[in-house]
Amino acid sequence: MTHAATIVFRDGKTAHIEVRPNELLMDAARRQGVQLPVDCREGVCATCRGVCESGKVELEYVDEEALTEAELAKGHILACQTRLKSDGTFYFDIDSTISSTSTKTYSATVSKVEKVSEAAALLELQLDDAAKALKFLPGQYARIQVPDTDQWRAYSFANASAQAGTLRFLIRLLPSGVMSDYLRERAKVGDKIQFEAPLGVFYLRKIERPLMMVAGGTGLSAFLAMLDSFVQKGGCSQPIHLSYGVNYEADLSELARLAEYKNQLPHFDYSIAVMHPSEQWQGQKGVVCDVFKPEFMKQPFDAYLCGPPGMIEATKTWLENAKVAEHQLFFEKFVSS
Ligand code: FES
């Protein structure tokens, strides 16, 4: 059964939409031409926050940094996580004229699917219409529709640009999940895939000081795109250090590519931490913060973090407590699903 939602904006304009069973409020609004502000789509950034003024709703995932218990108790919601259980009215503190993104939907064909570790697969797509240029910033992401389903999942690009229409994504393989099941069981070269891009505010700002990159698991994807962009541009004048943390060494992905970047980019280096290594592991055991380079942070720097919420929080706490130079922090939290 569908529900009616009334969306009220700060300037008093009102939109009336229909929300299908199990449909997210964000998706229903977009389907009917109402652009609500959006970024992560995963309940962590709070870009899509609003207030449920009447009606019954269910929220899927809400990161504790996105909304507090007190805000939830007062009816605050995240449109990207909200399903309606009755008709409802929602207030968004933005002008109705706001247009969040200029994303487009593209169609592409799978050109490669490769399991690159126990925990990740590399999905490569070719844009069907290479002439329909897709411009994105390294660090941004696409929402990909899992073939033969109505499910969409967000993944960071793992290459710099759609050169010759080729796009790559490093995707975490969960024990069970719609995209993970597709990649493991059904994906094949020639499959047709739709995706929406570009999305996200995690991208390289003006590069004027050393770059500290911190990747957790498949958060590495965003940094592969950034490093790829430096290679394409002929290098980066600032030192770059990437700290890459995984749970098990079998989860390590794209190490050959990192080694190649180290050859191609003279100012680039990286360190790896494995939380639960085997007895054969010769490298560093621990969390990603254990392989930070304090000497790298003695001069002002910019820190870019991409990974699960726990890793982002641990890094922020580490940086707050350590005696490091002034720095800017940019991060992208994601929850695998
Ligand atoms: Fe909804 Fe980020 S877009 S929490």
Coordinates of C-alpha atoms and ligand atoms in Angstrom, one line a residue:
M1 CA 0.0 0.0 0.0
T2 CA 1.4 3.4 -0.9
H3 CA 1.5 6.3 1.5
A4 CA 1.1 10.1 0.9
A5 CA 3.9 12.3 2.1
T6 CA 3.8 16.1 2.2
I7 CA 7.2 17.7 2.1
V8 CA 7.3 21.3 3.4
F9 CA 10.3 23.5 2.7
R10 CA 11.7 26.5 4.6
D11 CA 10.2 29.0 2.1
G12 CA 6.8 27.4 2.6
K13 CA 6.6 25.6 -0.7
T14 CA 5.1 22.2 -0.4
A15 CA 5.4 19.0 -2.4
H16 CA 3.0 16.1 -2.3
I17 CA 4.4 12.8 -3.2
E18 CA 3.4 9.1 -3.1
V19 CA 5.7 6.7 -1.3
R20 CA 5.6 3.0 -2.4
P21 CA 5.7 0.2 0.1
N22 CA 9.3 -0.3 1.2
E23 CA 10.5 2.8 -0.8
L24 CA 12.8 5.2 0.9
L25 CA 11.5 8.8 1.3
M26 CA 14.5 10.1 -0.6
D27 CA 14.0 7.8 -3.5
A28 CA 10.2 8.5 -3.7
A29 CA 11.0 12.2 -3.7
R30 CA 13.6 12.0 -6.5
R31 CA 11.3 9.7 -8.5
Q32 CA 8.7 12.5 -8.5
G33 CA 11.2 15.3 -9.2
V34 CA 11.7 16.6 -5.7
Q35 CA 15.5 16.8 -5.1
L36 CA 16.3 16.5 -1.4
P37 CA 19.9 17.3 -0.4
V38 CA 21.9 14.1 -0.5
D39 CA 25.4 12.8 0.0
C40 CA 26.3 9.5 1.6
R41 CA 22.8 7.8 1.3
E42 CA 23.9 5.6 4.2
G43 CA 22.7 7.4 7.3
V44 CA 26.1 8.9 8.3
C45 CA 26.4 12.4 6.9
A46 CA 23.0 13.9 7.9
T47 CA 22.9 15.9 4.7
C48 CA 19.3 14.7 4.2
R49 CA 18.0 15.5 7.6
G50 CA 14.5 16.6 8.1
V51 CA 11.7 16.5 10.7
C52 CA 8.8 14.1 10.7
E53 CA 5.9 16.4 11.8
S54 CA 3.2 13.8 11.6
G55 CA 2.9 10.1 10.7
K56 CA 4.7 6.9 11.5
V57 CA 8.1 6.1 10.1
E58 CA 10.9 3.5 10.4
L59 CA 14.5 4.5 10.1
E60 CA 16.9 1.9 8.8
Y61 CA 20.5 3.0 9.9
V62 CA 21.3 6.2 11.7
D63 CA 24.9 6.9 12.6
E64 CA 25.2 8.3 16.1
E65 CA 27.1 11.3 14.6
A66 CA 24.2 12.0 12.2
L67 CA 21.4 12.3 14.7
T68 CA 21.5 12.2 18.5
E69 CA 19.0 10.2 20.6
A70 CA 17.4 13.5 21.6
E71 CA 17.0 14.6 18.0
L72 CA 15.5 11.2 17.1
A73 CA 13.1 11.5 20.0
K74 CA 12.0 14.9 18.6
G75 CA 11.2 13.4 15.2
H76 CA 14.3 14.2 13.3
I77 CA 14.8 11.8 10.4
L78 CA 17.2 11.1 7.6
A79 CA 15.4 10.9 4.3
C80 CA 17.8 8.4 2.9
Q81 CA 16.9 6.0 5.7
T82 CA 13.2 6.6 6.2
R83 CA 10.3 4.4 5.2
L84 CA 6.7 5.4 5.8
K85 CA 4.4 3.3 7.9
S86 CA 1.5 5.8 7.4
D87 CA 0.8 9.0 5.6
G88 CA 3.1 11.7 6.9
T89 CA 4.3 15.3 6.8
F90 CA 8.0 16.2 6.7
Y91 CA 9.8 19.5 7.1
F92 CA 13.2 20.2 5.5
D93 CA 15.1 23.4 6.5
I94 CA 16.0 24.3 3.0
D95 CA 14.5 26.4 0.3
S96 CA 12.5 24.5 -2.3
T97 CA 14.6 26.0 -5.0
I98 CA 17.7 24.0 -3.9
S99 CA 19.0 21.5 -6.3
S100 CA 21.4 19.1 -4.7
T101 CA 23.3 17.5 -7.6
S102 CA 23.6 17.3 -11.3
T103 CA 23.8 13.5 -11.3
K104 CA 22.8 11.6 -14.4
T105 CA 22.0 8.0 -15.0
Y106 CA 24.3 6.1 -17.3
S107 CA 24.2 2.6 -18.8
A108 CA 27.3 0.5 -19.0
T109 CA 28.5 -3.0 -19.8
V110 CA 30.6 -5.2 -17.5
S111 CA 34.0 -5.7 -19.1
K112 CA 35.7 -7.5 -16.1
V113 CA 34.9 -9.0 -12.8
E114 CA 37.9 -10.1 -10.7
K115 CA 38.1 -11.3 -7.2
V116 CA 41.2 -9.4 -6.0
S117 CA 41.2 -10.7 -2.4
E118 CA 39.1 -12.7 0.0
A119 CA 37.1 -9.6 0.8
A120 CA 37.0 -7.6 -2.4
A121 CA 36.2 -7.8 -6.1
L122 CA 37.1 -5.4 -8.9
L123 CA 34.2 -4.5 -11.2
E124 CA 35.1 -2.9 -14.4
L125 CA 32.5 -1.2 -16.7
Q126 CA 32.5 0.3 -20.1
L127 CA 30.2 3.2 -20.7
D128 CA 27.7 2.2 -23.4
D129 CA 27.9 5.7 -24.9
A130 CA 31.5 6.7 -24.5
A131 CA 30.6 10.0 -26.1
K132 CA 28.3 10.8 -23.2
A133 CA 31.1 12.2 -21.1
L134 CA 31.2 11.2 -17.4
K135 CA 33.2 13.7 -15.4
F136 CA 33.9 13.0 -11.7
L137 CA 36.4 13.9 -9.1
P138 CA 38.7 11.2 -7.8
G139 CA 37.2 10.3 -4.4
Q140 CA 33.5 10.6 -5.6
Y141 CA 31.3 7.7 -6.0
A142 CA 28.5 6.2 -8.1
R143 CA 25.3 4.4 -7.2
I144 CA 25.1 1.2 -9.1
Q145 CA 22.0 -0.8 -9.7
V146 CA 22.6 -4.5 -8.9
P147 CA 21.5 -6.2 -12.1
D148 CA 18.1 -8.0 -12.0
T149 CA 17.2 -6.2 -8.8
D150 CA 15.7 -2.9 -7.7
Q151 CA 18.6 -2.4 -5.3
W152 CA 21.2 0.3 -5.7
R153 CA 24.6 0.4 -3.8
A154 CA 27.2 3.2 -3.6
Y155 CA 30.8 2.6 -4.5
S156 CA 33.8 4.9 -4.9
F157 CA 35.4 5.0 -8.3
A158 CA 38.8 3.2 -8.3
N159 CA 40.2 5.0 -11.3
A160 CA 40.7 8.6 -12.2
S161 CA 38.3 9.3 -15.0
A162 CA 36.3 7.7 -17.7
Q163 CA 39.2 7.4 -20.1
A164 CA 37.9 5.6 -23.1
G165 CA 34.7 5.1 -21.1
T166 CA 36.3 2.6 -18.6
L167 CA 35.2 2.7 -14.9
R168 CA 36.5 0.6 -12.1
F169 CA 35.2 0.0 -8.6
L170 CA 36.8 -1.9 -5.7
I171 CA 33.8 -3.6 -4.0
R172 CA 33.8 -5.3 -0.6
L173 CA 32.5 -8.9 -0.7
L174 CA 30.2 -9.5 2.2
P175 CA 29.2 -13.1 3.3
S176 CA 25.8 -12.1 2.0
G177 CA 24.5 -9.0 0.3
V178 CA 22.8 -8.2 -3.0
M179 CA 25.9 -6.8 -4.8
S180 CA 28.2 -9.4 -3.2
D181 CA 26.0 -12.2 -4.2
Y182 CA 25.7 -10.8 -7.8
L183 CA 29.5 -10.5 -8.1
R184 CA 30.2 -13.9 -6.7
E185 CA 27.4 -15.9 -8.4
R186 CA 26.1 -14.2 -11.5
A187 CA 28.3 -11.4 -12.8
K188 CA 29.8 -12.0 -16.2
V189 CA 31.3 -9.9 -19.0
G190 CA 28.5 -8.4 -21.1
D191 CA 26.0 -7.8 -18.3
K192 CA 24.2 -4.5 -18.6
I193 CA 24.4 -2.2 -15.6
Q194 CA 22.8 1.2 -14.7
F195 CA 24.5 3.7 -12.4
E196 CA 24.0 7.2 -11.2
A197 CA 27.0 9.5 -10.9
P198 CA 28.9 11.6 -9.8
L199 CA 28.1 11.8 -6.1
G200 CA 29.8 12.8 -2.9
V201 CA 31.8 15.6 -1.4
F202 CA 34.9 13.5 -0.7
Y203 CA 37.5 14.7 -3.3
L204 CA 40.9 16.2 -3.3
R205 CA 41.0 19.9 -2.5
K206 CA 43.7 22.2 -3.8
I207 CA 47.0 20.4 -3.1
E208 CA 49.3 22.8 -1.2
R209 CA 50.7 20.6 1.5
P210 CA 51.5 16.9 2.3
L211 CA 48.7 14.5 1.9
M212 CA 48.0 11.9 4.6
M213 CA 45.7 9.2 3.2
V214 CA 44.0 6.7 5.5
A215 CA 42.1 3.7 4.0
G216 CA 40.1 1.1 5.7
G217 CA 39.3 -2.0 3.7
T218 CA 37.7 -1.1 0.3
G219 CA 38.0 2.6 1.3
L220 CA 41.2 2.1 -0.7
S221 CA 39.1 2.5 -3.8
A222 CA 38.8 6.3 -3.5
F223 CA 42.6 6.6 -3.0
L224 CA 43.3 4.4 -6.0
A225 CA 41.4 7.0 -8.0
M226 CA 43.3 9.9 -6.5
L227 CA 46.7 8.2 -7.1
D228 CA 45.6 7.3 -10.6
S229 CA 44.8 11.0 -11.2
F230 CA 48.3 12.0 -10.1
V231 CA 49.9 9.5 -12.5
Q232 CA 47.7 10.9 -15.3
K233 CA 48.8 14.5 -14.4
G234 CA 52.5 13.5 -14.4
G235 CA 52.9 13.4 -10.6
C236 CA 52.2 15.3 -7.4
S237 CA 54.6 17.9 -6.0
Q238 CA 53.7 17.1 -2.4
P239 CA 54.6 14.1 -0.3
I240 CA 51.8 11.5 0.0
H241 CA 51.6 8.8 2.6
L242 CA 48.8 6.2 2.5
S243 CA 48.1 4.0 5.6
Y244 CA 46.0 1.0 4.6
G245 CA 44.4 -1.2 7.2
V246 CA 42.5 -4.5 6.8
N247 CA 41.2 -7.2 9.2
Y248 CA 43.0 -10.1 7.6
E249 CA 46.0 -10.3 5.2
A250 CA 43.7 -12.2 2.8
D251 CA 41.7 -9.0 2.6
L252 CA 44.6 -7.0 1.1
S253 CA 43.7 -5.8 -2.3
E254 CA 45.5 -4.1 -5.2
L255 CA 48.9 -4.3 -3.7
A256 CA 50.6 -4.6 -7.1
R257 CA 48.8 -1.4 -8.1
L258 CA 50.1 0.4 -5.0
A259 CA 53.6 -0.8 -5.7
E260 CA 53.3 0.5 -9.2
Y261 CA 52.1 3.9 -8.0
K262 CA 55.2 3.9 -5.7
N263 CA 57.4 3.5 -8.8
Q264 CA 55.4 6.1 -10.8
L265 CA 55.1 8.7 -8.0
P266 CA 58.4 9.6 -6.4
H267 CA 56.8 11.3 -3.4
F268 CA 54.4 8.5 -2.6
D269 CA 54.8 5.8 0.0
Y270 CA 52.4 3.5 1.9
S271 CA 52.2 1.4 5.0
I272 CA 50.0 -1.6 5.7
A273 CA 48.5 -2.8 9.0
V274 CA 46.7 -6.1 9.4
M275 CA 44.6 -6.5 12.5
H276 CA 44.4 -10.3 12.8
P277 CA 47.4 -11.6 10.8
S278 CA 48.4 -15.2 10.3
E279 CA 51.7 -16.5 11.7
Q280 CA 53.3 -16.1 8.3
W281 CA 52.6 -12.3 8.2
Q282 CA 55.9 -10.5 8.2
G283 CA 54.4 -6.9 8.3
Q284 CA 52.9 -4.7 10.9
K285 CA 50.2 -6.1 13.1
G286 CA 47.5 -3.7 14.4
V287 CA 45.0 -1.0 13.4
V288 CA 45.7 1.5 10.7
C289 CA 46.7 4.2 13.3
D290 CA 49.7 2.0 14.2
V291 CA 51.3 2.6 10.8
F292 CA 50.9 6.4 10.8
K293 CA 54.2 8.3 10.3
P294 CA 54.4 10.9 13.1
E295 CA 57.4 12.5 11.3
F296 CA 55.1 13.0 8.2
M297 CA 52.8 15.2 10.4
K298 CA 55.4 17.6 11.8
Q299 CA 54.5 20.2 9.1
P300 CA 50.9 21.3 8.2
F301 CA 49.2 18.7 6.1
D302 CA 45.8 17.6 4.8
A303 CA 44.3 14.3 5.9
Y304 CA 41.9 12.3 3.8
L305 CA 40.1 9.3 5.4
C306 CA 37.9 6.7 3.8
G307 CA 36.6 3.6 5.5
P308 CA 34.2 2.3 8.0
P309 CA 32.9 4.6 10.8
G310 CA 35.1 2.9 13.5
M311 CA 38.3 3.6 11.5
I312 CA 37.3 7.2 10.8
E313 CA 36.6 7.8 14.5
A314 CA 39.8 6.1 15.7
T315 CA 41.8 8.2 13.3
K316 CA 40.1 11.5 14.3
T317 CA 40.8 10.6 18.0
W318 CA 44.4 9.7 17.2
L319 CA 44.9 13.0 15.4
E320 CA 43.3 15.0 18.3
N321 CA 45.5 13.4 20.9
A322 CA 48.8 13.3 19.0
K323 CA 51.1 16.3 18.8
V324 CA 50.7 16.8 15.1
A325 CA 50.9 20.0 13.0
E326 CA 47.8 22.0 11.9
H327 CA 45.8 20.0 9.4
Q328 CA 42.5 19.9 7.5
L329 CA 40.5 16.7 7.7
F330 CA 38.2 15.3 5.0
F331 CA 36.5 12.0 5.3
E332 CA 34.1 9.6 3.8
K333 CA 32.4 7.0 6.1
F334 CA 30.7 4.1 4.6
V335 CA 28.8 1.1 5.8
S336 CA 29.0 -2.0 3.6
S337 CA 25.7 -3.5 2.6
Ligands
FES1 FE1 21.2 10.8 4.3 FE2 23.7 11.2 4.3 S1 22.3 11.4 2.6 S2 22.5 10.6 6.0

